[in-house]
Structures are given as structure tokens and as C-alpha cells.
CSV table of C-alpha atoms in Angstrom, one decimal:
chain,number,residue,atom,x,y,z
A,196,UNK,CA,-0.1,18.8,61.5
A,197,UNK,CA,1.4,22.6,61.2
A,198,UNK,CA,2.7,23.1,64.4
A,199,UNK,CA,4.5,26.8,66.1
A,200,UNK,CA,7.5,25.2,66.3
A,201,UNK,CA,7.6,23.7,62.7
A,202,UNK,CA,7.3,20.1,63.5
A,203,UNK,CA,5.8,20.1,59.9
A,204,UNK,CA,8.4,20.8,58.1
A,205,UNK,CA,10.3,17.8,60.4
A,206,UNK,CA,7.6,15.1,59.5
A,207,UNK,CA,7.9,16.2,55.7
A,208,UNK,CA,11.3,15.9,56.0
A,209,UNK,CA,11.3,12.0,57.1
A,210,UNK,CA,8.7,10.8,55.1
A,211,UNK,CA,9.8,11.9,52.1
A,212,UNK,CA,13.5,10.0,51.9
A,213,UNK,CA,11.0,6.9,53.0
A,214,UNK,CA,8.7,7.4,50.3
A,215,UNK,CA,11.3,6.5,47.5
A,216,UNK,CA,12.3,3.1,49.1
A,217,UNK,CA,8.8,2.2,49.3
A,218,UNK,CA,7.5,2.8,45.8
A,219,UNK,CA,11.1,1.0,44.7
A,220,UNK,CA,10.3,-1.6,46.6
A,221,UNK,CA,6.8,-1.2,45.6
A,222,UNK,CA,7.7,-1.7,41.8
A,223,UNK,CA,10.2,-4.4,42.3
A,224,UNK,CA,7.6,-6.4,43.7
A,225,UNK,CA,4.9,-5.9,40.8
A,226,UNK,CA,7.8,-7.1,38.3
A,227,UNK,CA,8.8,-9.9,40.3
A,228,UNK,CA,5.0,-10.8,41.2
A,229,UNK,CA,5.8,-11.3,44.4
A,230,UNK,CA,2.8,-9.0,45.6
A,231,UNK,CA,-0.9,-11.1,44.6
A,232,UNK,CA,-2.5,-8.9,41.5
A,233,UNK,CA,-5.1,-10.7,39.2
A,234,UNK,CA,-3.5,-12.0,35.7
A,235,UNK,CA,-5.7,-9.9,33.7
A,236,UNK,CA,-4.6,-6.4,35.8
A,237,UNK,CA,-1.3,-7.8,36.0
A,238,UNK,CA,-1.2,-8.0,31.8
A,239,UNK,CA,-3.0,-4.6,31.7
A,240,UNK,CA,-0.1,-2.7,33.5
A,241,UNK,CA,2.1,-4.0,31.8
A,242,UNK,CA,1.2,-3.1,28.3
A,243,UNK,CA,-0.2,0.3,29.7
A,244,UNK,CA,3.8,0.5,30.9
A,245,UNK,CA,5.5,-0.8,28.0
A,246,UNK,CA,2.9,1.4,25.5
A,247,UNK,CA,3.8,4.6,27.4
A,248,UNK,CA,7.7,3.8,27.5
A,249,UNK,CA,7.5,3.0,23.8
A,250,UNK,CA,5.5,6.5,23.2
A,251,UNK,CA,8.1,8.3,25.4
A,252,UNK,CA,11.1,7.0,23.4
A,253,UNK,CA,8.9,7.7,20.4
A,254,UNK,CA,8.7,11.4,21.0
A,255,UNK,CA,12.5,11.8,22.0
A,256,UNK,CA,13.7,9.9,18.8
A,257,UNK,CA,11.5,12.3,17.0
A,258,UNK,CA,12.7,15.1,18.4
A,259,UNK,CA,16.5,14.1,18.1
A,260,UNK,CA,16.3,13.3,14.1
A,261,UNK,CA,13.5,16.4,13.4
A,262,UNK,CA,17.0,18.8,12.5
A,263,UNK,CA,17.7,16.1,10.3
A,264,UNK,CA,13.9,15.7,8.7
A,265,UNK,CA,14.9,17.0,5.1
A,266,UNK,CA,18.4,15.2,4.5
A,267,UNK,CA,16.3,12.0,5.9
A,268,UNK,CA,13.6,12.7,3.6
A,269,UNK,CA,15.7,13.6,0.1
A,270,UNK,CA,17.5,10.5,1.2
A,271,UNK,CA,14.8,8.2,1.5
A,272,UNK,CA,13.2,9.5,-1.8
A,273,UNK,CA,16.8,9.3,-4.2
A,274,UNK,CA,17.1,5.9,-2.7
A,275,UNK,CA,13.7,4.5,-3.7
A,276,UNK,CA,14.3,6.3,-7.5
A,277,UNK,CA,17.7,5.1,-7.6
A,278,UNK,CA,17.4,1.9,-6.3
A,279,UNK,CA,15.7,-0.5,-9.2
A,280,UNK,CA,19.3,1.2,-11.1
A,281,UNK,CA,21.7,0.3,-8.5
A,282,UNK,CA,19.7,-2.8,-7.0
A,283,UNK,CA,20.4,-4.1,-11.9
A,284,UNK,CA,24.3,-3.0,-11.2
A,285,UNK,CA,24.6,-5.2,-8.3
A,286,UNK,CA,23.4,-8.3,-10.1
A,287,UNK,CA,25.6,-7.8,-12.3
A,288,UNK,CA,28.6,-8.6,-9.9
A,289,UNK,CA,29.3,-11.9,-9.3
A,290,UNK,CA,29.1,-13.1,-5.4
A,291,UNK,CA,31.2,-16.3,-5.9
A,292,UNK,CA,34.2,-13.8,-7.1
A,293,UNK,CA,36.8,-12.3,-4.8
A,294,UNK,CA,36.0,-8.9,-3.8
A,295,UNK,CA,32.3,-8.7,-4.4
A,296,UNK,CA,32.3,-7.1,-1.1
A,297,UNK,CA,34.1,-4.2,-1.9
A,298,UNK,CA,32.7,-3.9,-5.3
A,299,UNK,CA,29.5,-3.5,-4.0
A,300,UNK,CA,30.6,-1.0,-1.3
A,301,UNK,CA,32.6,0.8,-4.1
A,302,UNK,CA,29.0,0.8,-6.7
A,303,UNK,CA,27.1,2.3,-3.6
A,304,UNK,CA,29.3,5.0,-3.1
A,305,UNK,CA,29.8,6.2,-7.0
A,306,UNK,CA,26.3,5.9,-6.9
A,307,UNK,CA,25.8,8.3,-3.5
A,308,UNK,CA,28.5,10.5,-4.8
A,309,UNK,CA,27.4,11.0,-8.1
A,310,UNK,CA,23.7,11.3,-7.7
A,311,UNK,CA,24.7,14.5,-5.5
A,312,UNK,CA,27.3,15.8,-7.7
A,313,UNK,CA,24.5,15.4,-10.6
A,314,UNK,CA,21.9,17.2,-8.9
A,315,UNK,CA,23.6,20.3,-6.4
A,316,UNK,CA,25.9,21.5,-10.0
A,317,UNK,CA,23.4,21.9,-12.0
A,318,UNK,CA,21.0,23.0,-8.9
A,319,UNK,CA,23.3,25.8,-8.0
A,320,UNK,CA,24.1,27.0,-11.2
A,321,UNK,CA,20.4,27.4,-12.0
A,322,UNK,CA,20.0,29.4,-8.9
A,323,UNK,CA,22.7,31.9,-9.4
A,324,UNK,CA,21.5,32.2,-12.5
A,325,UNK,CA,18.1,33.3,-11.6
A,326,UNK,CA,18.6,35.3,-9.0
A,327,UNK,CA,20.4,37.4,-11.4
A,328,UNK,CA,17.6,37.3,-14.2
A,329,UNK,CA,15.4,38.5,-11.9
A,330,UNK,CA,17.2,41.4,-10.9
A,331,UNK,CA,17.5,42.2,-14.3
A,332,UNK,CA,14.1,41.8,-15.1
A,333,UNK,CA,12.7,44.2,-12.3
A,334,UNK,CA,15.7,46.9,-13.4
A,335,UNK,CA,14.0,46.3,-17.2
A,336,UNK,CA,10.7,47.0,-15.9
A,337,UNK,CA,11.8,50.1,-13.6
A,338,UNK,CA,13.6,51.1,-16.8
A,339,UNK,CA,10.1,51.0,-18.6
A,340,UNK,CA,8.1,52.8,-16.6
A,341,UNK,CA,10.7,55.8,-16.5
A,342,UNK,CA,10.4,56.2,-19.8
A,343,UNK,CA,6.9,55.5,-20.4
A,344,UNK,CA,4.9,57.5,-17.7
A,345,UNK,CA,1.7,57.3,-18.4
A,346,UNK,CA,1.8,54.0,-20.4
A,347,UNK,CA,0.0,52.3,-17.3
A,348,UNK,CA,-3.2,54.7,-17.7
A,349,UNK,CA,-3.4,55.7,-21.1
A,350,UNK,CA,-2.6,52.1,-22.9
A,351,UNK,CA,-5.2,49.2,-23.0
A,352,UNK,CA,-2.3,46.8,-21.7
A,353,UNK,CA,-1.5,49.1,-19.3
A,354,UNK,CA,-4.9,48.9,-18.1
A,355,UNK,CA,-5.2,45.5,-18.0
A,356,UNK,CA,-2.0,45.2,-16.0
A,357,UNK,CA,-3.3,47.5,-13.7
A,358,UNK,CA,-6.4,45.1,-13.4
A,359,UNK,CA,-4.3,42.3,-12.6
A,360,UNK,CA,-2.5,44.1,-10.0
A,361,UNK,CA,-5.7,44.6,-8.8
A,362,UNK,CA,-6.4,41.5,-8.4
A,363,UNK,CA,-4.0,39.8,-7.1
A,364,UNK,CA,-2.6,42.8,-4.9
A,365,UNK,CA,-2.2,42.4,-1.2
A,366,UNK,CA,-1.7,45.8,0.2
A,367,UNK,CA,1.7,45.8,-1.6
A,368,UNK,CA,0.7,48.9,-4.2
A,369,UNK,CA,-1.6,51.3,-3.1
A,370,UNK,CA,-3.3,51.3,-6.8
A,371,UNK,CA,-5.9,54.7,-6.0
A,372,UNK,CA,-2.1,56.7,-5.4
A,373,UNK,CA,-2.1,60.2,-7.3
A,374,UNK,CA,1.8,59.2,-8.1
A,375,UNK,CA,1.2,55.2,-8.8
A,376,UNK,CA,4.4,55.4,-10.8
A,377,UNK,CA,6.5,56.5,-8.5
A,378,UNK,CA,4.8,53.6,-6.1
A,379,UNK,CA,5.3,50.8,-8.2
A,380,UNK,CA,8.9,52.0,-8.8
A,381,UNK,CA,9.0,52.1,-5.0
A,382,UNK,CA,7.6,48.7,-4.6
A,383,UNK,CA,10.0,47.3,-7.5
A,384,UNK,CA,13.0,48.3,-5.6
A,385,UNK,CA,12.0,47.3,-2.5
A,386,UNK,CA,11.8,43.5,-3.8
A,387,UNK,CA,15.1,43.7,-5.8
A,388,UNK,CA,16.3,44.5,-2.1
A,389,UNK,CA,14.8,41.4,-1.1
A,390,UNK,CA,15.9,39.3,-3.7
A,391,UNK,CA,19.4,40.6,-3.2
A,392,UNK,CA,19.3,40.3,0.9
A,393,UNK,CA,17.8,36.3,0.4
A,394,UNK,CA,21.0,36.1,-1.9
A,395,UNK,CA,23.5,37.0,0.7
A,396,UNK,CA,21.5,34.5,3.3
A,397,UNK,CA,21.3,31.7,1.2
A,398,UNK,CA,25.4,32.4,0.4
A,399,UNK,CA,25.5,32.8,4.2
A,400,UNK,CA,24.1,29.4,4.8
A,401,UNK,CA,25.9,27.3,2.5
A,402,UNK,CA,28.2,25.9,5.2
A,403,UNK,CA,25.0,24.3,6.7
A,404,UNK,CA,24.0,23.4,3.1
A,405,UNK,CA,27.0,21.9,2.8
A,406,UNK,CA,26.5,19.7,5.8
A,407,UNK,CA,23.4,18.5,4.6
A,408,UNK,CA,24.8,17.6,1.5
A,409,UNK,CA,27.4,15.3,3.3
A,410,UNK,CA,25.0,13.7,5.5
A,411,UNK,CA,22.7,12.4,2.3
A,412,UNK,CA,25.7,11.2,0.6
A,413,UNK,CA,26.7,9.6,3.8
A,414,UNK,CA,23.2,7.8,4.5
A,415,UNK,CA,22.7,7.6,1.1
A,416,UNK,CA,25.5,5.5,0.5
A,417,UNK,CA,24.4,3.0,3.9
A,418,UNK,CA,20.7,3.7,2.2
A,419,UNK,CA,22.5,1.5,-0.9
A,420,UNK,CA,24.5,-1.1,0.7
A,421,UNK,CA,21.9,-2.0,3.5
A,422,UNK,CA,18.4,-0.8,2.3
A,423,UNK,CA,16.4,-3.9,2.4
A,424,UNK,CA,17.6,-4.8,5.1
A,425,UNK,CA,16.4,-1.4,6.6
A,426,UNK,CA,13.1,-1.6,5.2
A,427,UNK,CA,12.6,-5.5,6.9
A,428,UNK,CA,13.2,-4.0,10.2
A,429,UNK,CA,11.1,-0.7,9.8
A,430,UNK,CA,7.8,-3.3,8.9
A,431,UNK,CA,8.5,-5.9,11.3
A,432,UNK,CA,8.4,-3.0,14.0
A,433,UNK,CA,5.2,-0.8,13.0
A,434,UNK,CA,2.4,-3.4,14.6
A,435,UNK,CA,0.4,-3.7,11.2
A,436,UNK,CA,-0.6,-6.6,9.3
A,437,UNK,CA,2.2,-7.8,7.7
A,438,UNK,CA,0.3,-8.0,4.1
A,439,UNK,CA,-0.7,-4.6,4.8
A,440,UNK,CA,2.5,-3.3,5.2
A,441,UNK,CA,3.9,-5.0,2.4
A,442,UNK,CA,1.7,-3.4,0.3
A,443,UNK,CA,1.8,0.1,1.7
A,444,UNK,CA,5.8,-0.1,1.2
A,445,UNK,CA,5.3,-1.5,-1.8
A,446,UNK,CA,2.9,1.9,-3.0
A,447,UNK,CA,4.9,4.2,-1.4
A,448,UNK,CA,7.9,3.3,-3.5
A,449,UNK,CA,6.1,3.1,-6.6
A,450,UNK,CA,3.9,6.5,-6.2
A,451,UNK,CA,7.5,8.4,-5.5
A,452,UNK,CA,8.9,6.9,-8.6
A,453,UNK,CA,5.9,7.8,-10.8
A,454,UNK,CA,5.6,10.8,-9.0
A,455,UNK,CA,9.3,11.6,-10.2
A,456,UNK,CA,9.1,10.5,-13.3
A,457,UNK,CA,5.1,11.8,-14.4
A,458,UNK,CA,5.3,14.7,-12.6
A,459,UNK,CA,8.5,16.4,-11.7
A,460,UNK,CA,10.6,14.9,-14.8
A,461,UNK,CA,7.8,16.3,-16.9
A,462,UNK,CA,7.9,19.7,-15.7
A,463,UNK,CA,11.2,19.6,-15.8
A,464,UNK,CA,11.4,18.6,-19.6
A,465,UNK,CA,8.9,21.4,-20.3
A,466,UNK,CA,11.1,24.0,-18.2
A,467,UNK,CA,13.9,22.9,-20.1
A,468,UNK,CA,12.4,23.2,-24.0
A,469,UNK,CA,10.9,26.2,-23.0
A,470,UNK,CA,14.2,27.8,-22.0
A,471,UNK,CA,15.6,27.0,-25.2
A,472,UNK,CA,12.9,28.5,-27.1
A,473,UNK,CA,12.6,31.8,-25.3
A,474,UNK,CA,16.2,31.8,-26.1
A,475,UNK,CA,16.3,31.4,-28.9
A,476,UNK,CA,13.6,33.9,-29.8
A,477,UNK,CA,15.7,36.1,-27.2
A,478,UNK,CA,13.3,36.6,-24.5
A,479,UNK,CA,14.9,39.2,-21.6
A,480,UNK,CA,14.8,36.8,-18.7
A,481,UNK,CA,14.1,33.2,-20.4
A,482,UNK,CA,15.1,31.3,-17.7
A,483,UNK,CA,13.1,32.9,-15.2
A,484,UNK,CA,9.9,32.6,-17.6
A,485,UNK,CA,11.4,28.8,-17.8
A,486,UNK,CA,10.8,28.1,-13.7
A,487,UNK,CA,7.6,30.0,-13.3
A,488,UNK,CA,6.2,27.9,-16.6
A,489,UNK,CA,7.9,24.4,-14.8
A,490,UNK,CA,5.5,25.7,-11.5
A,491,UNK,CA,2.8,26.1,-14.1
A,492,UNK,CA,2.9,23.2,-15.7
A,493,UNK,CA,1.0,21.6,-12.5
A,494,UNK,CA,-2.1,23.3,-13.1
A,495,UNK,CA,-4.3,21.2,-14.3
A,496,UNK,CA,-6.6,22.3,-18.0
A,497,UNK,CA,-3.8,25.3,-18.9
A,498,UNK,CA,-0.5,24.1,-17.4
A,499,UNK,CA,2.3,25.8,-19.5
A,500,UNK,CA,0.1,27.7,-21.4
A,501,UNK,CA,-0.4,30.1,-18.6
A,502,UNK,CA,2.7,31.7,-19.2
A,503,UNK,CA,4.1,30.8,-22.9
A,504,UNK,CA,0.4,32.2,-24.4
A,505,UNK,CA,0.4,35.7,-23.0
A,506,UNK,CA,4.5,36.0,-24.0
A,507,UNK,CA,3.2,34.8,-27.7
A,508,UNK,CA,0.8,37.7,-27.7
A,509,UNK,CA,3.1,40.1,-26.5
A,510,UNK,CA,5.8,38.9,-29.3
A,511,UNK,CA,3.3,39.7,-32.0
A,512,UNK,CA,2.0,42.9,-30.9
A,513,UNK,CA,5.4,44.0,-29.6
A,514,UNK,CA,7.9,42.3,-32.2
A,515,UNK,CA,6.6,40.9,-35.3
A,516,UNK,CA,3.3,38.9,-36.2
A,517,UNK,CA,5.5,36.0,-38.0
A,518,UNK,CA,8.2,35.7,-35.0
A,519,UNK,CA,5.5,35.6,-32.5
A,520,UNK,CA,3.0,32.9,-34.2
A,521,UNK,CA,6.4,30.8,-34.6
A,522,UNK,CA,6.9,31.0,-31.1
A,523,UNK,CA,3.2,30.2,-30.4
A,524,UNK,CA,3.4,27.1,-32.8
A,525,UNK,CA,7.0,26.0,-31.1
A,526,UNK,CA,5.7,26.4,-27.5
A,527,UNK,CA,2.1,24.6,-28.2
A,528,UNK,CA,4.1,21.6,-29.8
A,529,UNK,CA,7.7,21.4,-28.0
A,530,UNK,CA,5.8,22.2,-24.8
A,531,UNK,CA,2.5,21.7,-23.8
A,532,UNK,CA,1.5,19.3,-26.2
A,533,UNK,CA,4.2,16.4,-26.0
A,534,UNK,CA,2.8,16.6,-22.4
A,535,UNK,CA,-0.4,15.0,-23.2
A,536,UNK,CA,2.2,12.0,-24.4
A,537,UNK,CA,4.8,11.9,-21.9
A,538,UNK,CA,2.8,12.1,-18.9
A,539,UNK,CA,0.4,8.8,-19.8
A,540,UNK,CA,3.6,7.5,-21.0
A,541,UNK,CA,5.4,7.3,-17.7
A,542,UNK,CA,2.3,7.1,-15.2
A,543,UNK,CA,0.1,4.6,-17.1
A,544,UNK,CA,-2.9,4.9,-15.2
A,545,UNK,CA,-0.6,4.0,-11.7
A,546,UNK,CA,-1.7,7.0,-10.0
A,547,UNK,CA,-5.4,7.2,-9.8
A,548,UNK,CA,-5.8,10.3,-8.8
A,549,UNK,CA,-7.5,13.6,-10.1
A,550,UNK,CA,-5.0,15.5,-11.3
A,551,UNK,CA,-6.9,18.7,-9.6
A,552,UNK,CA,-6.5,16.6,-6.2
A,553,UNK,CA,-2.2,16.6,-7.1
A,554,UNK,CA,-2.4,20.3,-7.8
A,555,UNK,CA,-3.7,21.3,-4.6
A,556,UNK,CA,-2.0,18.4,-3.1
A,557,UNK,CA,0.8,20.4,-4.3
A,558,UNK,CA,0.0,23.8,-3.0
A,559,UNK,CA,-0.5,22.8,0.2
A,560,UNK,CA,2.7,20.7,0.6
A,561,UNK,CA,4.5,23.8,-0.4
A,562,UNK,CA,2.8,25.8,2.3
A,563,UNK,CA,3.0,23.4,5.2
A,564,UNK,CA,6.6,21.3,4.4
A,565,UNK,CA,8.4,24.2,1.9
A,566,UNK,CA,10.1,22.9,-1.0
A,567,UNK,CA,10.1,19.2,0.4
A,568,UNK,CA,6.1,20.0,0.0
A,569,UNK,CA,6.6,19.2,-4.0
A,570,UNK,CA,6.7,15.8,-3.2
A,571,UNK,CA,5.0,15.0,0.3
A,572,UNK,CA,1.8,17.1,-0.9
A,573,UNK,CA,0.9,14.2,-3.3
A,574,UNK,CA,2.3,11.4,-1.8
A,575,UNK,CA,0.4,12.0,1.3
A,576,UNK,CA,-2.7,12.2,-0.4
A,577,UNK,CA,-2.1,8.8,-2.3
A,578,UNK,CA,-1.1,7.5,0.4
A,579,UNK,CA,-4.5,8.0,2.2
A,580,UNK,CA,-6.5,6.9,-0.3
A,581,UNK,CA,-4.3,3.5,-0.1
A,582,UNK,CA,-4.7,3.4,3.6
A,583,UNK,CA,-8.9,3.8,2.8
A,584,UNK,CA,-9.1,1.1,0.2
A,585,UNK,CA,-6.8,-1.2,2.0
A,586,UNK,CA,-9.1,-1.0,5.1
A,587,UNK,CA,-12.2,-0.7,3.0
A,588,UNK,CA,-10.8,-4.2,1.4
A,589,UNK,CA,-10.6,-5.4,5.0
A,590,UNK,CA,-14.0,-4.5,6.2
A,591,UNK,CA,-15.1,-6.3,3.3
A,592,UNK,CA,-13.4,-9.1,3.8
A,593,UNK,CA,-15.0,-9.8,7.2
A,594,UNK,CA,-18.0,-11.1,6.3
A,595,UNK,CA,-16.6,-14.0,3.4
A,596,UNK,CA,-14.9,-14.9,6.1
A,597,UNK,CA,-17.8,-15.3,9.0
A,598,UNK,CA,-19.5,-17.0,5.9
A,599,UNK,CA,-16.9,-19.2,4.4
A,600,UNK,CA,-16.6,-20.8,8.3
A,601,UNK,CA,-20.0,-20.7,9.1
A,602,UNK,CA,-20.5,-23.9,5.9
């Protein structure tokens, strides 16, 4: 009751301190079982409380690990890919000899550090050369437009280029402008400055990148040492049937290895082969086009031909017919034709998902997860179908079990 002299506030201040000891005593009584509650209700309360506590702790753990998501992801992927080779090397060590544990630790260190050196070194070199070639290519296009101001409006090739730009234009270039050449040059200059600023941003974040590399090396070292033990702990912690959990973890490892070998390695081979051929034919921006071809190789049906076929036609039209035909033949055999043998050899029908689904999974993964989505997208799709298959098989097994028990 509220009184003019403020007795409500006094009552409130007296009640609150007494309320907390009461709640504390009630909670202790519930835990000790001194307050009578029906057994079913008591178990329900305990179950709800434990699940609420588990959910709270799980959310807190996710929040703590979120900044290291990329580090953890690539550590797990590298461990899964390299674990068979590492296990083969460890199995050759004699566990009965002295210094076995020391040798095992040294081997884990060699694998973790060596893996990062093999990956990071070429990656930094390729990224640096790629930025240089992108800038050189854009400057070459700008010089060509300045030297041929009527190319886009008078020639058939120029009109085709305008049609292509109009098809994929996102209002960056005003094709209805009277001074189209100036508009295009302005766009190229803006894009060049954007590449330079992006490169400066990457250089400024080199410290963070090196820290991430150190974290990956550190985590990979302990995965090589105790990976099997950590995997068994994870399997026991997840409340899923052990048979299903074992099948899921086995499928996850298989998917990772087969995606890497059947898609990533084949794409890297195609990009490397295209880079060698383009360098032999002295194509300007060969590394840039090789990287574009590598990503185009994921497109079903056409794949890498979307890059090397128009390039060969341009060489035939602008340079030499014989040179262009030779370029097309080499790219057709060494880039696209060998893909028909390499991909089935690596996959061997282990990933029974249509390539179109894989393609859209890669695009969706890149959009949602960034570069991590290159592998995460297809893995999520294939794991979804794996879980669905396990659920269907488990549902189909129920009537059989009932029939057997009835007999």
C-alpha cells in the first residue's frame, strides 16, 4: 500500500532482502529433497534445469570461440586431409623403443609447421602477383579504349562487349551516356583504386593473419597428437546414437577428403595447366585468367571452357589462326579433357550428389561463409543428405524390429 509518508519504499526495502534468503533456502531444499515433490515432477525439473544450464554454457562457448571460427575450421579440415599420411608415418615408429613419445611429438610438429609453410608461401606469392596482374590488365584495357575510341560502338566485337556489359551491369556504367568511353575509363580507374585500397588493407592486417597462422599451427600440432581422443570425446558428448554418430563422423571425414581431391585439387590442376599454356602463348594477365578459370571449373557442363574457348577465338581473330587453333587444342586436351579422367578417379562415385547441386552449394557457401564456404557449402549439403538417409533408414528399420519381436 502506498502511503504519503513513503512507507511503501520502507516495506519494499525490507521485503527484498528477505526474499533472496527465502529463494536460496527453497533451492537448497529442492536439491536436498527435503521438500516433498512427486518423483516425476522432480525429474522433470532437474532435466529442464540441466538442459537450460547446458544451453547457456553452449551459447557462451560459441560466443568465445566465434572469433576463432576460421582457425578452428581450417585446422579441422587440414587435419582430416593429412591424418591418413600422418597416421601412416606414426605407425612406422616402434612404440617399444625409447624416445617414442618424443619422436611422435617431433613428427606432429614437422607436419603442422610444414603444412603451413607449403600452403602459405605459394598463397602469398600468388596473391601478390595476382594483384599486380589485375592492375596491369585494367591499365591495358584503359590504354586500348583511349587508342580506339570508336571500338565499342563501331566494331562487332565492341558491340558484343557492350551487350555483355549490359547483361551483367549493376548500374556501375551508364550505357546510355553520350560519352561512353569516359564513363568506362572512370569505372576502370575506380576499380583500380579499389584493388589498391584492398591490397593496402590486406597488408595492414598482415599481423592478424600471421597470428591466425600461428594459431592454426598450434591447434594442428595438438590435433596430430590427440586427434582421435578429441574425436571420441566429441562423439560421446553429442546425444546421438553411437552408430549414427560414428557413421556421421566417418562420412564427414570422407566428404572432406573427396571434396578436396575431387574438386579443389582438380581445379588447382586446371588453373596451373591453363597458366602454363597461357604463359607459353604470352597471354597478358595469364595468372589472372588462370584463377578465373579455376573458379569457372566448378560450373557444370561448360566449366573451364568458358574461359579458354573465348580466349582462343580472340587469339585466332587478332593474332594468328594457327596459333589460336594450337591454343584451343592444348587447352582442350590438357585442361578440360583430362578433367573427365581426374575427377572420376578421385571421387569414384563416393559423392553421389549432382554437380549442379555442388555448384550452387559452393556459390551459397561463398556468399554466407566467405572463402570458408568453398568447402563448407558442399559439405553441409552432403551431410544434410547423409543425415536424411540415416533418418530414413532408421524409420524403415522400426517396422522390421516390431515384426521380429512379434514373431
